[in-house]
């Protein structure tokens, strides 16, 4: 590990730093893609633990996996019928009435993925967690073999348990018994979503950690990192380039004429969480993030056919100027800005305000390996 000061820490240290226990949000594998998007949108989260009927005891739930907004986005845009519905709504101004991909189940999304969420032991070194987040492209990692004993009070399904927005008949039909499941030590913010689940006997089933959790932890220990935080924004951007590269390649971007659907497809193909939108002079206007698809519903699927800015305006998505940094910004300043303003990335721009690179949470974590 490049930063020796972090070698003494483990995954458990990151978990313990996250703060007080609070309830989290979950979804069933029989709930629809649309319901998952609505739940993520309401609570401004990017991932949800998925539960299904236990194969051992049908009266209990068992953990299935974690589904992210990026999983949902990729599943939606690869649907064969999506473009037909988009075109129908653009021309008629109303839904066709035909079933769409948004009515598919969350379980179908999980099954369609090539890989399940990665797992790591709570006693594993922090370096191993960073490798999962960087080398393997994970946005969330499951933590195993935790035991908090009776630290958390027992909680069962009641009026305080978050539920998926749905009609009363759907709610009654899809309601799942909570048994003696308990929740604890979770964090749920605009950049992070995770959960710890307990069953009878206080045995921990699963806990999730995100990149944002680890960046917060590292920032908390910035007094131990010394010169590691003095790296400039340009140095951070160049770290992911092949050895010997003299400059950064031209950054992928969108114009104001690109449709939202083409933007989502490009996000999928480029394996990035956001793309910059630039004007005719190449200057940064705003960013289009994969999280924007959380506002998609059966009645507004046609918005995907509109230009990106029209899509954002019509779905009440923020078109505010994104977090911008210059070449001379230090990693310490970049991390502070991300955490203080709840950003997932920083756009590195030149003197003419044209984006030349992006510094993501993954890039930040990569710097410490």
GROMACS .gro file of C-alpha atoms in nm:
model
  369
    1UNK     CA    1   0.000   0.000   0.000
    2UNK     CA    2   0.148   0.335  -0.107
    3UNK     CA    3   0.018   0.513   0.203
    4UNK     CA    4   0.169   0.322   0.496
    5UNK     CA    5  -0.031   0.518   0.754
    6UNK     CA    6  -0.347   0.335   0.639
    7UNK     CA    7  -0.198  -0.015   0.662
    8UNK     CA    8  -0.302  -0.060   1.026
    9UNK     CA    9  -0.674  -0.018   0.954
   10UNK     CA   10  -0.927  -0.287   0.870
   11UNK     CA   11  -1.274  -0.300   0.719
   12UNK     CA   12  -1.416  -0.311   1.071
   13UNK     CA   13  -1.256   0.027   1.146
   14UNK     CA   14  -1.445   0.181   0.854
   15UNK     CA   15  -1.772   0.031   0.978
   16UNK     CA   16  -1.720   0.159   1.332
   17UNK     CA   17  -1.649   0.511   1.209
   18UNK     CA   18  -1.979   0.543   1.023
   19UNK     CA   19  -2.178   0.657   1.324
   20UNK     CA   20  -2.502   0.579   1.503
   21UNK     CA   21  -2.743   0.302   1.398
   22UNK     CA   22  -3.041   0.402   1.187
   23UNK     CA   23  -3.303   0.224   0.980
   24UNK     CA   24  -3.225   0.163   0.616
   25UNK     CA   25  -3.432   0.090   0.307
   26UNK     CA   26  -3.477  -0.248   0.143
   27UNK     CA   27  -3.677  -0.389  -0.146
   28UNK     CA   28  -3.821  -0.730  -0.233
   29UNK     CA   29  -3.714  -0.929  -0.536
   30UNK     CA   30  -4.078  -0.933  -0.655
   31UNK     CA   31  -4.109  -0.554  -0.646
   32UNK     CA   32  -4.085  -0.380  -0.982
   33UNK     CA   33  -3.802  -0.181  -1.136
   34UNK     CA   34  -4.027   0.125  -1.119
   35UNK     CA   35  -4.082   0.078  -0.746
   36UNK     CA   36  -3.707   0.045  -0.690
   37UNK     CA   37  -3.642   0.367  -0.884
   38UNK     CA   38  -3.910   0.549  -0.684
   39UNK     CA   39  -3.763   0.437  -0.351
   40UNK     CA   40  -3.413   0.541  -0.454
   41UNK     CA   41  -3.542   0.876  -0.578
   42UNK     CA   42  -3.746   0.959  -0.267
   43UNK     CA   43  -3.455   0.888  -0.032
   44UNK     CA   44  -3.173   1.001  -0.267
   45UNK     CA   45  -2.987   0.671  -0.251
   46UNK     CA   46  -2.805   0.475  -0.520
   47UNK     CA   47  -2.840   0.114  -0.404
   48UNK     CA   48  -3.084  -0.112  -0.223
   49UNK     CA   49  -3.045  -0.447  -0.046
   50UNK     CA   50  -3.277  -0.701  -0.210
   51UNK     CA   51  -3.465  -0.962  -0.007
   52UNK     CA   52  -3.669  -1.263  -0.114
   53UNK     CA   53  -3.852  -1.554   0.042
   54UNK     CA   54  -3.617  -1.783   0.229
   55UNK     CA   55  -3.577  -2.125   0.068
   56UNK     CA   56  -3.539  -2.275   0.415
   57UNK     CA   57  -3.833  -2.104   0.584
   58UNK     CA   58  -4.098  -1.946   0.359
   59UNK     CA   59  -4.220  -1.732   0.649
   60UNK     CA   60  -3.883  -1.553   0.658
   61UNK     CA   61  -3.690  -1.331   0.420
   62UNK     CA   62  -3.339  -1.401   0.300
   63UNK     CA   63  -3.085  -1.161   0.156
   64UNK     CA   64  -3.048  -1.190  -0.222
   65UNK     CA   65  -2.801  -0.920  -0.328
   66UNK     CA   66  -2.764  -0.543  -0.359
   67UNK     CA   67  -2.904  -0.369  -0.667
   68UNK     CA   68  -2.773  -0.028  -0.772
   69UNK     CA   69  -2.921   0.248  -0.985
   70UNK     CA   70  -2.654   0.164  -1.243
   71UNK     CA   71  -2.779  -0.197  -1.258
   72UNK     CA   72  -3.131  -0.066  -1.314
   73UNK     CA   73  -3.015   0.183  -1.577
   74UNK     CA   74  -2.830  -0.081  -1.777
   75UNK     CA   75  -3.121  -0.322  -1.755
   76UNK     CA   76  -3.370  -0.057  -1.870
   77UNK     CA   77  -3.178   0.074  -2.170
   78UNK     CA   78  -3.103  -0.272  -2.309
   79UNK     CA   79  -3.475  -0.357  -2.323
   80UNK     CA   80  -3.590  -0.431  -2.679
   81UNK     CA   81  -3.926  -0.258  -2.630
   82UNK     CA   82  -3.794   0.060  -2.467
   83UNK     CA   83  -3.740   0.266  -2.783
   84UNK     CA   84  -4.087   0.179  -2.914
   85UNK     CA   85  -4.243   0.316  -2.595
   86UNK     CA   86  -4.018   0.624  -2.606
   87UNK     CA   87  -4.124   0.703  -2.962
   88UNK     CA   88  -4.493   0.642  -2.888
   89UNK     CA   89  -4.492   0.880  -2.592
   90UNK     CA   90  -4.298   1.145  -2.785
   91UNK     CA   91  -4.553   1.140  -3.066
   92UNK     CA   92  -4.874   1.095  -2.864
   93UNK     CA   93  -4.786   1.259  -2.534
   94UNK     CA   94  -4.925   0.964  -2.338
   95UNK     CA   95  -4.823   0.609  -2.237
   96UNK     CA   96  -4.912   0.331  -2.482
   97UNK     CA   97  -5.064   0.118  -2.209
   98UNK     CA   98  -4.837  -0.173  -2.297
   99UNK     CA   99  -4.619  -0.330  -2.026
  100UNK     CA  100  -4.270  -0.182  -2.020
  101UNK     CA  101  -3.937  -0.283  -1.874
  102UNK     CA  102  -4.028  -0.078  -1.565
  103UNK     CA  103  -4.280  -0.348  -1.473
  104UNK     CA  104  -4.012  -0.617  -1.467
  105UNK     CA  105  -3.914  -0.743  -1.122
  106UNK     CA  106  -3.601  -0.646  -0.930
  107UNK     CA  107  -3.523  -1.017  -0.919
  108UNK     CA  108  -3.495  -1.019  -1.298
  109UNK     CA  109  -3.244  -0.735  -1.281
  110UNK     CA  110  -3.031  -0.921  -1.026
  111UNK     CA  111  -3.039  -1.239  -1.233
  112UNK     CA  112  -2.939  -1.054  -1.550
  113UNK     CA  113  -2.612  -0.929  -1.404
  114UNK     CA  114  -2.291  -1.113  -1.481
  115UNK     CA  115  -2.151  -1.081  -1.130
  116UNK     CA  116  -2.295  -1.066  -0.781
  117UNK     CA  117  -2.174  -0.813  -0.526
  118UNK     CA  118  -1.826  -0.886  -0.395
  119UNK     CA  119  -1.776  -0.992  -0.034
  120UNK     CA  120  -1.502  -0.911   0.214
  121UNK     CA  121  -1.429  -1.006   0.574
  122UNK     CA  122  -1.465  -0.742   0.845
  123UNK     CA  123  -1.113  -0.834   0.960
  124UNK     CA  124  -0.961  -0.782   0.614
  125UNK     CA  125  -0.711  -0.497   0.575
  126UNK     CA  126  -0.831  -0.167   0.433
  127UNK     CA  127  -0.601  -0.220   0.135
  128UNK     CA  128  -0.806  -0.521   0.024
  129UNK     CA  129  -1.124  -0.314   0.037
  130UNK     CA  130  -0.963  -0.040  -0.174
  131UNK     CA  131  -0.861  -0.300  -0.432
  132UNK     CA  132  -1.218  -0.423  -0.464
  133UNK     CA  133  -1.340  -0.068  -0.518
  134UNK     CA  134  -1.072   0.023  -0.772
  135UNK     CA  135  -0.936  -0.279  -0.960
  136UNK     CA  136  -1.269  -0.463  -0.973
  137UNK     CA  137  -1.490  -0.160  -1.037
  138UNK     CA  138  -1.721  -0.217  -0.740
  139UNK     CA  139  -1.941   0.063  -0.606
  140UNK     CA  140  -2.052  -0.139  -0.305
  141UNK     CA  141  -1.900  -0.438  -0.121
  142UNK     CA  142  -2.066  -0.680   0.119
  143UNK     CA  143  -1.901  -0.730   0.458
  144UNK     CA  144  -1.924  -1.069   0.627
  145UNK     CA  145  -1.855  -1.227   0.969
  146UNK     CA  146  -1.965  -0.933   1.183
  147UNK     CA  147  -2.097  -0.981   1.534
  148UNK     CA  148  -2.236  -0.683   1.725
  149UNK     CA  149  -2.412  -0.908   1.976
  150UNK     CA  150  -2.706  -0.738   2.152
  151UNK     CA  151  -2.581  -0.385   2.089
  152UNK     CA  152  -2.893  -0.299   1.888
  153UNK     CA  153  -3.251  -0.325   2.014
  154UNK     CA  154  -3.478  -0.571   1.842
  155UNK     CA  155  -3.689  -0.417   1.566
  156UNK     CA  156  -3.965  -0.573   1.366
  157UNK     CA  157  -4.180  -0.449   1.082
  158UNK     CA  158  -4.388  -0.159   1.209
  159UNK     CA  159  -4.486   0.193   1.118
  160UNK     CA  160  -4.123   0.303   1.130
  161UNK     CA  161  -4.007   0.052   0.869
  162UNK     CA  162  -3.962   0.213   0.524
  163UNK     CA  163  -4.182   0.066   0.251
  164UNK     CA  164  -4.191   0.085  -0.124
  165UNK     CA  165  -4.440   0.343  -0.257
  166UNK     CA  166  -4.731   0.142  -0.399
  167UNK     CA  167  -5.107   0.106  -0.387
  168UNK     CA  168  -5.279  -0.047  -0.085
  169UNK     CA  169  -5.372  -0.364  -0.274
  170UNK     CA  170  -5.014  -0.405  -0.396
  171UNK     CA  171  -4.885  -0.344  -0.046
  172UNK     CA  172  -5.104  -0.617   0.097
  173UNK     CA  173  -5.012  -0.856  -0.180
  174UNK     CA  174  -4.638  -0.797  -0.159
  175UNK     CA  175  -4.604  -0.763   0.218
  176UNK     CA  176  -4.335  -0.991   0.358
  177UNK     CA  177  -4.309  -1.104   0.720
  178UNK     CA  178  -4.016  -0.946   0.897
  179UNK     CA  179  -3.967  -1.224   1.151
  180UNK     CA  180  -3.698  -1.129   1.402
  181UNK     CA  181  -3.484  -0.939   1.155
  182UNK     CA  182  -3.298  -0.646   1.309
  183UNK     CA  183  -3.121  -0.358   1.143
  184UNK     CA  184  -2.824  -0.164   1.271
  185UNK     CA  185  -2.513   0.036   1.190
  186UNK     CA  186  -2.621   0.166   0.854
  187UNK     CA  187  -2.554   0.488   0.671
  188UNK     CA  188  -2.786   0.626   0.408
  189UNK     CA  189  -2.704   0.955   0.240
  190UNK     CA  190  -2.703   1.098  -0.107
  191UNK     CA  191  -2.378   0.920  -0.182
  192UNK     CA  192  -2.404   0.608   0.029
  193UNK     CA  193  -2.642   0.328   0.108
  194UNK     CA  194  -2.570   0.020   0.316
  195UNK     CA  195  -2.725  -0.209   0.571
  196UNK     CA  196  -2.658  -0.461   0.844
  197UNK     CA  197  -2.918  -0.734   0.888
  198UNK     CA  198  -2.976  -0.951   1.195
  199UNK     CA  199  -3.191  -1.258   1.251
  200UNK     CA  200  -3.271  -1.473   1.551
  201UNK     CA  201  -2.975  -1.507   1.784
  202UNK     CA  202  -2.820  -1.178   1.675
  203UNK     CA  203  -2.621  -1.330   1.386
  204UNK     CA  204  -2.516  -1.078   1.127
  205UNK     CA  205  -2.618  -1.171   0.774
  206UNK     CA  206  -2.475  -0.890   0.564
  207UNK     CA  207  -2.342  -0.538   0.574
  208UNK     CA  208  -2.269  -0.310   0.281
  209UNK     CA  209  -1.991  -0.053   0.238
  210UNK     CA  210  -1.961   0.204  -0.039
  211UNK     CA  211  -1.675   0.404  -0.185
  212UNK     CA  212  -1.811   0.716  -0.018
  213UNK     CA  213  -1.788   0.551   0.325
  214UNK     CA  214  -1.419   0.482   0.273
  215UNK     CA  215  -1.341   0.832   0.143
  216UNK     CA  216  -1.507   0.975   0.457
  217UNK     CA  217  -1.296   0.743   0.673
  218UNK     CA  218  -0.972   0.841   0.500
  219UNK     CA  219  -1.055   1.211   0.525
  220UNK     CA  220  -1.113   1.165   0.898
  221UNK     CA  221  -0.753   1.040   0.926
  222UNK     CA  222  -0.603   1.310   0.703
  223UNK     CA  223  -0.370   1.418   0.983
  224UNK     CA  224  -0.186   1.086   0.937
  225UNK     CA  225  -0.148   1.107   0.561
  226UNK     CA  226   0.092   1.400   0.530
  227UNK     CA  227   0.215   1.449   0.172
  228UNK     CA  228  -0.026   1.194   0.023
  229UNK     CA  229  -0.294   1.464   0.022
  230UNK     CA  230  -0.070   1.722  -0.148
  231UNK     CA  231  -0.098   1.560  -0.492
  232UNK     CA  232  -0.245   1.798  -0.749
  233UNK     CA  233  -0.563   1.738  -0.945
  234UNK     CA  234  -0.357   1.686  -1.262
  235UNK     CA  235  -0.138   1.429  -1.087
  236UNK     CA  236  -0.447   1.239  -0.972
  237UNK     CA  237  -0.590   1.244  -1.324
  238UNK     CA  238  -0.260   1.122  -1.475
  239UNK     CA  239  -0.227   0.833  -1.228
  240UNK     CA  240  -0.473   0.619  -1.424
  241UNK     CA  241  -0.287   0.676  -1.752
  242UNK     CA  242  -0.037   0.420  -1.890
  243UNK     CA  243   0.320   0.472  -1.779
  244UNK     CA  244   0.496   0.718  -2.006
  245UNK     CA  245   0.179   0.896  -2.122
  246UNK     CA  246   0.255   1.263  -2.179
  247UNK     CA  247  -0.098   1.401  -2.164
  248UNK     CA  248  -0.459   1.315  -2.097
  249UNK     CA  249  -0.680   1.185  -2.379
  250UNK     CA  250  -0.980   1.390  -2.488
  251UNK     CA  251  -1.260   1.334  -2.240
  252UNK     CA  252  -1.586   1.179  -2.359
  253UNK     CA  253  -1.863   1.437  -2.348
  254UNK     CA  254  -2.220   1.516  -2.454
  255UNK     CA  255  -2.360   1.807  -2.649
  256UNK     CA  256  -2.692   1.977  -2.576
  257UNK     CA  257  -2.834   1.804  -2.885
  258UNK     CA  258  -2.773   1.448  -2.761
  259UNK     CA  259  -3.082   1.266  -2.641
  260UNK     CA  260  -3.112   1.139  -2.285
  261UNK     CA  261  -3.137   0.781  -2.411
  262UNK     CA  262  -2.814   0.811  -2.611
  263UNK     CA  263  -2.652   0.966  -2.303
  264UNK     CA  264  -2.756   0.672  -2.084
  265UNK     CA  265  -2.623   0.427  -2.343
  266UNK     CA  266  -2.294   0.613  -2.358
  267UNK     CA  267  -2.267   0.606  -1.980
  268UNK     CA  268  -2.310   0.229  -1.995
  269UNK     CA  269  -2.062   0.183  -2.279
  270UNK     CA  270  -1.793   0.404  -2.125
  271UNK     CA  271  -1.838   0.251  -1.778
  272UNK     CA  272  -1.855   0.591  -1.609
  273UNK     CA  273  -2.113   0.729  -1.367
  274UNK     CA  274  -2.145   1.072  -1.536
  275UNK     CA  275  -2.055   1.261  -1.852
  276UNK     CA  276  -2.003   1.636  -1.898
  277UNK     CA  277  -2.242   1.837  -2.117
  278UNK     CA  278  -2.057   2.106  -2.310
  279UNK     CA  279  -2.160   2.402  -2.527
  280UNK     CA  280  -2.047   2.480  -2.880
  281UNK     CA  281  -1.715   2.610  -2.746
  282UNK     CA  282  -1.655   2.298  -2.540
  283UNK     CA  283  -1.719   2.474  -2.210
  284UNK     CA  284  -1.877   2.279  -1.927
  285UNK     CA  285  -2.251   2.341  -1.878
  286UNK     CA  286  -2.355   2.060  -1.647
  287UNK     CA  287  -2.323   1.685  -1.605
  288UNK     CA  288  -2.552   1.393  -1.686
  289UNK     CA  289  -2.532   1.119  -1.425
  290UNK     CA  290  -2.671   0.768  -1.432
  291UNK     CA  291  -2.863   0.851  -1.115
  292UNK     CA  292  -3.097   1.072  -1.318
  293UNK     CA  293  -3.284   0.765  -1.432
  294UNK     CA  294  -3.431   0.736  -1.080
  295UNK     CA  295  -3.699   0.986  -1.192
  296UNK     CA  296  -3.816   0.759  -1.474
  297UNK     CA  297  -4.177   0.633  -1.449
  298UNK     CA  298  -4.414   0.455  -1.687
  299UNK     CA  299  -4.583   0.784  -1.782
  300UNK     CA  300  -4.263   0.976  -1.862
  301UNK     CA  301  -4.049   0.717  -2.044
  302UNK     CA  302  -4.083   0.937  -2.355
  303UNK     CA  303  -3.857   1.196  -2.190
  304UNK     CA  304  -3.562   0.970  -2.277
  305UNK     CA  305  -3.609   1.073  -2.639
  306UNK     CA  306  -3.562   1.442  -2.564
  307UNK     CA  307  -3.229   1.630  -2.555
  308UNK     CA  308  -3.042   1.586  -2.229
  309UNK     CA  309  -3.119   1.932  -2.090
  310UNK     CA  310  -3.491   1.899  -2.175
  311UNK     CA  311  -3.489   1.557  -2.005
  312UNK     CA  312  -3.338   1.709  -1.692
  313UNK     CA  313  -3.573   2.009  -1.685
  314UNK     CA  314  -3.885   1.799  -1.741
  315UNK     CA  315  -3.794   1.554  -1.465
  316UNK     CA  316  -3.693   1.833  -1.224
  317UNK     CA  317  -3.332   1.717  -1.213
  318UNK     CA  318  -3.071   1.963  -1.099
  319UNK     CA  319  -2.896   2.144  -1.383
  320UNK     CA  320  -2.669   2.328  -1.142
  321UNK     CA  321  -2.304   2.370  -1.228
  322UNK     CA  322  -2.110   2.060  -1.117
  323UNK     CA  323  -1.811   2.054  -0.885
  324UNK     CA  324  -1.516   2.204  -1.078
  325UNK     CA  325  -1.146   2.199  -0.986
  326UNK     CA  326  -0.834   2.342  -1.147
  327UNK     CA  327  -0.500   2.173  -1.208
  328UNK     CA  328  -0.347   2.324  -0.896
  329UNK     CA  329  -0.614   2.193  -0.657
  330UNK     CA  330  -0.476   1.941  -0.409
  331UNK     CA  331  -0.627   1.605  -0.328
  332UNK     CA  332  -0.703   1.735   0.021
  333UNK     CA  333  -0.909   2.021  -0.125
  334UNK     CA  334  -1.085   1.789  -0.370
  335UNK     CA  335  -1.184   1.538  -0.100
  336UNK     CA  336  -1.304   1.815   0.130
  337UNK     CA  337  -1.520   1.960  -0.145
  338UNK     CA  338  -1.669   1.623  -0.234
  339UNK     CA  339  -1.763   1.546   0.124
  340UNK     CA  340  -1.880   1.893   0.223
  341UNK     CA  341  -2.101   1.939  -0.084
  342UNK     CA  342  -2.201   1.574  -0.122
  343UNK     CA  343  -2.050   1.530  -0.471
  344UNK     CA  344  -1.949   1.198  -0.624
  345UNK     CA  345  -1.695   1.347  -0.864
  346UNK     CA  346  -1.496   1.659  -0.953
  347UNK     CA  347  -1.446   1.788  -1.308
  348UNK     CA  348  -1.096   1.904  -1.389
  349UNK     CA  349  -1.120   2.201  -1.630
  350UNK     CA  350  -0.867   2.413  -1.814
  351UNK     CA  351  -0.839   2.793  -1.815
  352UNK     CA  352  -1.129   2.818  -2.064
  353UNK     CA  353  -1.357   2.608  -1.841
  354UNK     CA  354  -1.340   2.311  -2.078
  355UNK     CA  355  -1.343   1.969  -1.904
  356UNK     CA  356  -1.022   1.774  -1.951
  357UNK     CA  357  -1.073   1.495  -1.699
  358UNK     CA  358  -1.291   1.372  -1.414
  359UNK     CA  359  -1.176   1.274  -1.067
  360UNK     CA  360  -1.414   1.019  -0.921
  361UNK     CA  361  -1.432   0.848  -0.583
  362UNK     CA  362  -1.259   0.552  -0.749
  363UNK     CA  363  -0.967   0.775  -0.855
  364UNK     CA  364  -0.938   0.915  -0.503
  365UNK     CA  365  -0.919   0.566  -0.352
  366UNK     CA  366  -0.675   0.448  -0.620
  367UNK     CA  367  -0.429   0.715  -0.513
  368UNK     CA  368  -0.374   0.547  -0.177
  369UNK     CA  369  -0.285   0.205  -0.319
   0.00000   0.00000   0.00000
